[in-house]
Short mmCIF file of C-alpha atoms in Angstrom, two decimals:
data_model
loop_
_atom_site.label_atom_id
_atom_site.label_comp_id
_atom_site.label_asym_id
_atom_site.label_seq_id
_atom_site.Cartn_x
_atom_site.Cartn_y
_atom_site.Cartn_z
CA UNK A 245 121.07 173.62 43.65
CA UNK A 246 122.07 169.94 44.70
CA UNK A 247 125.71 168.82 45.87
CA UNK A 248 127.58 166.76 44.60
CA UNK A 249 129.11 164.73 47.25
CA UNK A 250 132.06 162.31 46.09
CA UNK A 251 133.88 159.14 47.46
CA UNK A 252 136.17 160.19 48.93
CA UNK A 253 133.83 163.21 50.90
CA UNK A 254 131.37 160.21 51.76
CA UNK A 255 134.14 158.47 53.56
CA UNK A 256 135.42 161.42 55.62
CA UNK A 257 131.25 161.75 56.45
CA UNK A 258 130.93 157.94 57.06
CA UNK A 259 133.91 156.90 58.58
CA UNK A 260 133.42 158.59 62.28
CA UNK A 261 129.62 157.45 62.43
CA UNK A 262 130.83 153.79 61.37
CA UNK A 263 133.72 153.61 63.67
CA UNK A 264 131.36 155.02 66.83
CA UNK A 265 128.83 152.07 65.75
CA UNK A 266 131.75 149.74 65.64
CA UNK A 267 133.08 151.41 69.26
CA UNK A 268 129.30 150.85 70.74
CA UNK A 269 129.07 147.41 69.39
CA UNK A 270 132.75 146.41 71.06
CA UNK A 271 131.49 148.15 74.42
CA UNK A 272 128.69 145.66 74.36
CA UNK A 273 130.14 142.64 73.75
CA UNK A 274 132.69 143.30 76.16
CA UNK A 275 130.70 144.24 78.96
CA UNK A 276 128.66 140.89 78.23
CA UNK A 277 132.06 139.02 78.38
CA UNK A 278 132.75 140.70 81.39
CA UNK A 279 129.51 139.89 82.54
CA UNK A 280 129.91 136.37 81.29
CA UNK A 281 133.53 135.96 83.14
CA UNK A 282 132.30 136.95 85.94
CA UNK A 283 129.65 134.30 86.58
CA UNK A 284 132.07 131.68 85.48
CA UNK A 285 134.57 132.90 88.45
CA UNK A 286 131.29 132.96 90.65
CA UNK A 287 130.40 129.88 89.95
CA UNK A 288 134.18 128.29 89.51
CA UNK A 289 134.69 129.51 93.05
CA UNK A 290 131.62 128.38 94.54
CA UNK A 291 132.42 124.81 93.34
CA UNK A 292 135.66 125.35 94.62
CA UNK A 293 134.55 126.16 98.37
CA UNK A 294 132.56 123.77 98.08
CA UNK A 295 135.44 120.70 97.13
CA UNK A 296 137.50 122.17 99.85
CA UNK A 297 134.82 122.25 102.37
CA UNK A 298 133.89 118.39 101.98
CA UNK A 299 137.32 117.92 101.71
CA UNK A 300 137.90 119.73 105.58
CA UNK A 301 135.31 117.08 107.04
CA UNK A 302 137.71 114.60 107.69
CA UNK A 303 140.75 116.97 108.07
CA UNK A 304 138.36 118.17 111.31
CA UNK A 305 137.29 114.80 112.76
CA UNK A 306 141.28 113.80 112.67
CA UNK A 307 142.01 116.87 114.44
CA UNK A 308 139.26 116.52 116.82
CA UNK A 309 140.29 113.04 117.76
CA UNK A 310 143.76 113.85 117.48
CA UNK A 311 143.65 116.31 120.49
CA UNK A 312 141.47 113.63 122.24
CA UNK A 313 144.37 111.28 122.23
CA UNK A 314 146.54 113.70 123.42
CA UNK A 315 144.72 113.46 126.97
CA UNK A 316 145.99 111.21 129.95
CA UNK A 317 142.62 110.21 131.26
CA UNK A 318 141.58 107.99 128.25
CA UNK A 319 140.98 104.50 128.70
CA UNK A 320 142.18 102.05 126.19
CA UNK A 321 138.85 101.38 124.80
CA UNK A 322 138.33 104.88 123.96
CA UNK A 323 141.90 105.16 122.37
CA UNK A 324 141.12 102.25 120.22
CA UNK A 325 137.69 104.49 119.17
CA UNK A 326 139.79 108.09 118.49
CA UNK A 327 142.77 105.92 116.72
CA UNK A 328 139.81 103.63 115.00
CA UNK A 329 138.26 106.94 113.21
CA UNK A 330 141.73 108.61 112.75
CA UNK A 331 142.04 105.96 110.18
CA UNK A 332 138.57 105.68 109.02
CA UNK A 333 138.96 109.89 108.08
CA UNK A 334 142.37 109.68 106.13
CA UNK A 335 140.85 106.66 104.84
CA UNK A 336 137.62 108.55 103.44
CA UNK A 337 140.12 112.15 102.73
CA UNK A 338 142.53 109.74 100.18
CA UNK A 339 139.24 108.37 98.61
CA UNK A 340 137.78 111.34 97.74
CA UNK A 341 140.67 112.91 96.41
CA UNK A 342 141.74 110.08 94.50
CA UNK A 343 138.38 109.72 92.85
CA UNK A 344 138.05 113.64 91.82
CA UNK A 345 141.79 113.54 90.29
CA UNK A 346 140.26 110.36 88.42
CA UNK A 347 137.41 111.94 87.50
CA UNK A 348 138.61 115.37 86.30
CA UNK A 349 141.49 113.25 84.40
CA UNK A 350 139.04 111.41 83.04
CA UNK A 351 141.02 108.05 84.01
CA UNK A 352 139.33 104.61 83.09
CA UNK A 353 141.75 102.60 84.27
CA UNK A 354 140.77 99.54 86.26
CA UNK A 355 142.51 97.38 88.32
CA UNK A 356 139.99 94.08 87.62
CA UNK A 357 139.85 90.89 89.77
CA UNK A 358 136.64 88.61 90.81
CA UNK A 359 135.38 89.52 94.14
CA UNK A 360 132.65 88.22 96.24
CA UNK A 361 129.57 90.19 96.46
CA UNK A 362 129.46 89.27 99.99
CA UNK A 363 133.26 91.11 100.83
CA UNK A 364 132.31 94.10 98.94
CA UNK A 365 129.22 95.10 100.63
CA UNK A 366 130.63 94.04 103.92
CA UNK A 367 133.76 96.30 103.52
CA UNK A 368 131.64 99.07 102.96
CA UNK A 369 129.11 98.35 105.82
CA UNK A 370 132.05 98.06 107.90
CA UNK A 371 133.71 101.87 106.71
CA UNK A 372 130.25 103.89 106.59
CA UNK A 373 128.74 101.65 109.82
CA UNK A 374 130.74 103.93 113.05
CA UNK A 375 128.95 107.33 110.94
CA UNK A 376 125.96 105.80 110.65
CA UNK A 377 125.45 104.98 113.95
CA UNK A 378 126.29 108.10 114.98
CA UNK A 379 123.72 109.47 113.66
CA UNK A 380 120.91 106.84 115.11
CA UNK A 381 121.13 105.37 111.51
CA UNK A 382 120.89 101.59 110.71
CA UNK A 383 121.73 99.38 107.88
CA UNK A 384 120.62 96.18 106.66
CA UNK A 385 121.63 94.03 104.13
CA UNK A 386 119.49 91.19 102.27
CA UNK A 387 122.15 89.84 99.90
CA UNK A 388 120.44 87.40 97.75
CA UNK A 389 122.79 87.04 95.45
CA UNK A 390 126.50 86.16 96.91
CA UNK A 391 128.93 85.41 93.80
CA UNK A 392 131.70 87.35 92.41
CA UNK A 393 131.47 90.02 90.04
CA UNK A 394 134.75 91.58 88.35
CA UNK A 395 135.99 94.90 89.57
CA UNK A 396 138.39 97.36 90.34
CA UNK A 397 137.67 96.63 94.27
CA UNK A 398 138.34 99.83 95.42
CA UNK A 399 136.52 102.29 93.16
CA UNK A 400 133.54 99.94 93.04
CA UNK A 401 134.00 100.41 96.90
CA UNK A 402 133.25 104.25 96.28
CA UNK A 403 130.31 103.84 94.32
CA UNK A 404 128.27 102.55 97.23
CA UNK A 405 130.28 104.82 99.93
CA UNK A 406 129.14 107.67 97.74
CA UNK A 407 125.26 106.51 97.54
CA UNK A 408 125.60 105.68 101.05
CA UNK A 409 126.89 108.81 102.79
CA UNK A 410 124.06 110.87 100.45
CA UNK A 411 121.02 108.48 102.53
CA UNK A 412 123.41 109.35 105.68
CA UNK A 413 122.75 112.96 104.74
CA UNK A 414 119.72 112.65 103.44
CA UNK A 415 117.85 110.72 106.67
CA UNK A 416 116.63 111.66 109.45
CA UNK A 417 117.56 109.22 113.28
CA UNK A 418 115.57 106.20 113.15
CA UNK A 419 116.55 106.22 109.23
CA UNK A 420 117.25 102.67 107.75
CA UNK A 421 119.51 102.04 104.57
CA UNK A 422 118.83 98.48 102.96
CA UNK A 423 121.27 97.26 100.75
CA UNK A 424 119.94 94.05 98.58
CA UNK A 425 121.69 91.98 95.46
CA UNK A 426 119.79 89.77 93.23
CA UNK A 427 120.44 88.08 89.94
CA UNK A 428 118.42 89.52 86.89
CA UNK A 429 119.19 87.39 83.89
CA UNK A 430 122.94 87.78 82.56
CA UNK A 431 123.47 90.75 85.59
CA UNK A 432 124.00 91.03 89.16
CA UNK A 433 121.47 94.07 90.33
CA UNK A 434 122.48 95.98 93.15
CA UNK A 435 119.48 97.94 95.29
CA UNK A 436 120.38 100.97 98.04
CA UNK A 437 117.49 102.09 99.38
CA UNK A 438 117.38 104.87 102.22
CA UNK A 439 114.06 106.14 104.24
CA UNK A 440 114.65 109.97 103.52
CA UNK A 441 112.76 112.40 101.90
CA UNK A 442 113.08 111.62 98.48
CA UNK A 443 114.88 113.67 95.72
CA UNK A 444 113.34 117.09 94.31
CA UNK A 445 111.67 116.38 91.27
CA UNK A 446 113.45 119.28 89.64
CA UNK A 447 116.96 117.82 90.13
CA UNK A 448 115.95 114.37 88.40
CA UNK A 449 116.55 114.77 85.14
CA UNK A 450 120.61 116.41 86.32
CA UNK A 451 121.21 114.43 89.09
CA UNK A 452 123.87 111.94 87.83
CA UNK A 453 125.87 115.96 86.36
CA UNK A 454 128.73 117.13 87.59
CA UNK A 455 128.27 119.51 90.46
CA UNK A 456 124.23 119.04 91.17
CA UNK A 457 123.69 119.01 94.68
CA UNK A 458 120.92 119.25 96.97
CA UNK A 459 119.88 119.50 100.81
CA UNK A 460 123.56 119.26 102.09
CA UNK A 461 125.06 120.96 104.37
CA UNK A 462 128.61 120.42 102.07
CA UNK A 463 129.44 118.31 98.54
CA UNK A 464 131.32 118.58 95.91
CA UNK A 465 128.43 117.96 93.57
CA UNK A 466 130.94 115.11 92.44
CA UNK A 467 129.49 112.29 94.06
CA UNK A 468 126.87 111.21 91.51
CA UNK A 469 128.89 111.86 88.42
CA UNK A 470 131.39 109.64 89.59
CA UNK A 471 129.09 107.05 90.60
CA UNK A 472 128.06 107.23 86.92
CA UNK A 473 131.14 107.23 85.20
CA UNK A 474 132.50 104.56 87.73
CA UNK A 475 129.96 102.41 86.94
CA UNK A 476 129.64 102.58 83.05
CA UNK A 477 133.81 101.93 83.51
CA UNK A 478 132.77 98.51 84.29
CA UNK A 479 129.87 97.80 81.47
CA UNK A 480 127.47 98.72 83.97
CA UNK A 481 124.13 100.78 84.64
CA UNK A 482 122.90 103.23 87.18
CA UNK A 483 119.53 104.70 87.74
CA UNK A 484 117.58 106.06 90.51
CA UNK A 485 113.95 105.21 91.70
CA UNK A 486 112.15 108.11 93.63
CA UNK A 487 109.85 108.49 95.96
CA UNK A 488 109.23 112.14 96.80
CA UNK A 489 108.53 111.88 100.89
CA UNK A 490 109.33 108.37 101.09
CA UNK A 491 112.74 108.37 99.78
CA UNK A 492 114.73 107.36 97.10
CA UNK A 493 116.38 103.66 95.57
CA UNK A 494 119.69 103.64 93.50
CA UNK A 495 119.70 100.81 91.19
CA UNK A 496 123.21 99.87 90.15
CA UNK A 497 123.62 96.71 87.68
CA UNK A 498 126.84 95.02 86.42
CA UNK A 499 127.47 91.80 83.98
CA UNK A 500 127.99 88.99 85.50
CA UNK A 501 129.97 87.80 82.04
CA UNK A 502 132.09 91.14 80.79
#
């Protein structure tokens, strides 16, 4: 004989099987969340080693000379050298933490005035110049072009610093960064070009992202994406030409008329 099974016996039946399903299904998606939150704190902390380890560089070198000056035996030469990169490192600390803060507050705001293309490459050469030596580095300039663009001095300052100290990192002694300008049509285009390696074909197509590093002992990953957003600020362009083994050419352009 069949059974009649009603509504309300179907739900008693149902109701445990459907609410074990349901149990199974929230187990899953919270142990993929989990999962999921996890990484992100991986990865969140990695990046965040990694800010505060680029920002301990300088904190270290200012230490280092610090102690240095702290000696009786110094001559005044040498004093002038340890006080020389005592500045130079605070110098490079308040830049880089200016420009993240700018950067992660997506700030735009520029502080515009004509300057001459000759003073802004020459400031830098002079800032990056003691490091680069240091390292048996050279730098040459062929500055073709020698009017005045409008910028925010100081952030347009950073973009090259930032090229410049990834060739620093990037090349080997005997390395040579050559910095060129030329006018192309309505634009002023500015050329970097370092003697390293190259950049890793697989990073190409990320390299101007947030937080894509490569072949460095420390970054913030930061560098690049400010560079980018820096530059656009202004009306500009940046790209990169690469040669893998032979090294690698940023190609920064601004209006000459904005």
């Amino acid at each position: 004989d069949s059974v009649a099974v009603y509504p309300d016996d179907l739900g008693r039946i149902m109701l445990p099987v459907i609410l074990a399903l349901d149990r199974s299904r929230l187990r899953r998606a919270l142990e993929r969340r989990s999962g999921d939150i996890r990484e992100q704190r991986k990865i969140g902390n990695a990046r965040i080693r990694s800010v505060i380890h680029d920002l301990k560089n300088p904190m270290t070198s200012i230490k280092g000379c610090a102690q240095f000056l702290g000696r009786d035996d110094l001559s005044s030469e040498q004093r002038r050298y340890f006080s020389a990169t005592i500045s130079r490192s605070i110098d490079r600390f308040v830049g880089m933490t200016q420009e993240i803060l700018d950067y992660v507050r997506g700030d735009v705001s520029l502080d515009l005035k004509w300057v001459p293309v000759s003073e802004l490459i020459n400031d830098v050469r002079t800032f990056i110049e003691p490091d680069f030596r240091a390292k048996g580095l050279r730098i040459q300039t062929d500055l073709a072009f020698t009017g005045s663009v409008l910028v925010d001095q100081g952030k347009f300052q950073r973009v090259f610093l930032n090229i410049a100290n990834n060739a620093r990192d990037a090349m080997d002694p005997g390395g040579v960064l050559t910095i060129t300008s030329q006018q192309v049509g309505d634009q002023v285009e500015f050329r970097l070009q370092d003697t390293g390696p190259g950049i890793p074909p697989e990073i190409m197509d990320h390299l101007f992202e947030p937080f894509v590093t490569h072949g460095k002992p420390s970054g913030t990953g930061l560098g690049l994406a400010i560079v980018k957003k820096v530059v656009e600020d202004h009306g500009g362009t940046v790209r990169v030409e690469n040669s893998p083994g032979q090294g690698a050419c940023f190609v920064v352009t601004l209006p000459l008329n904005p």
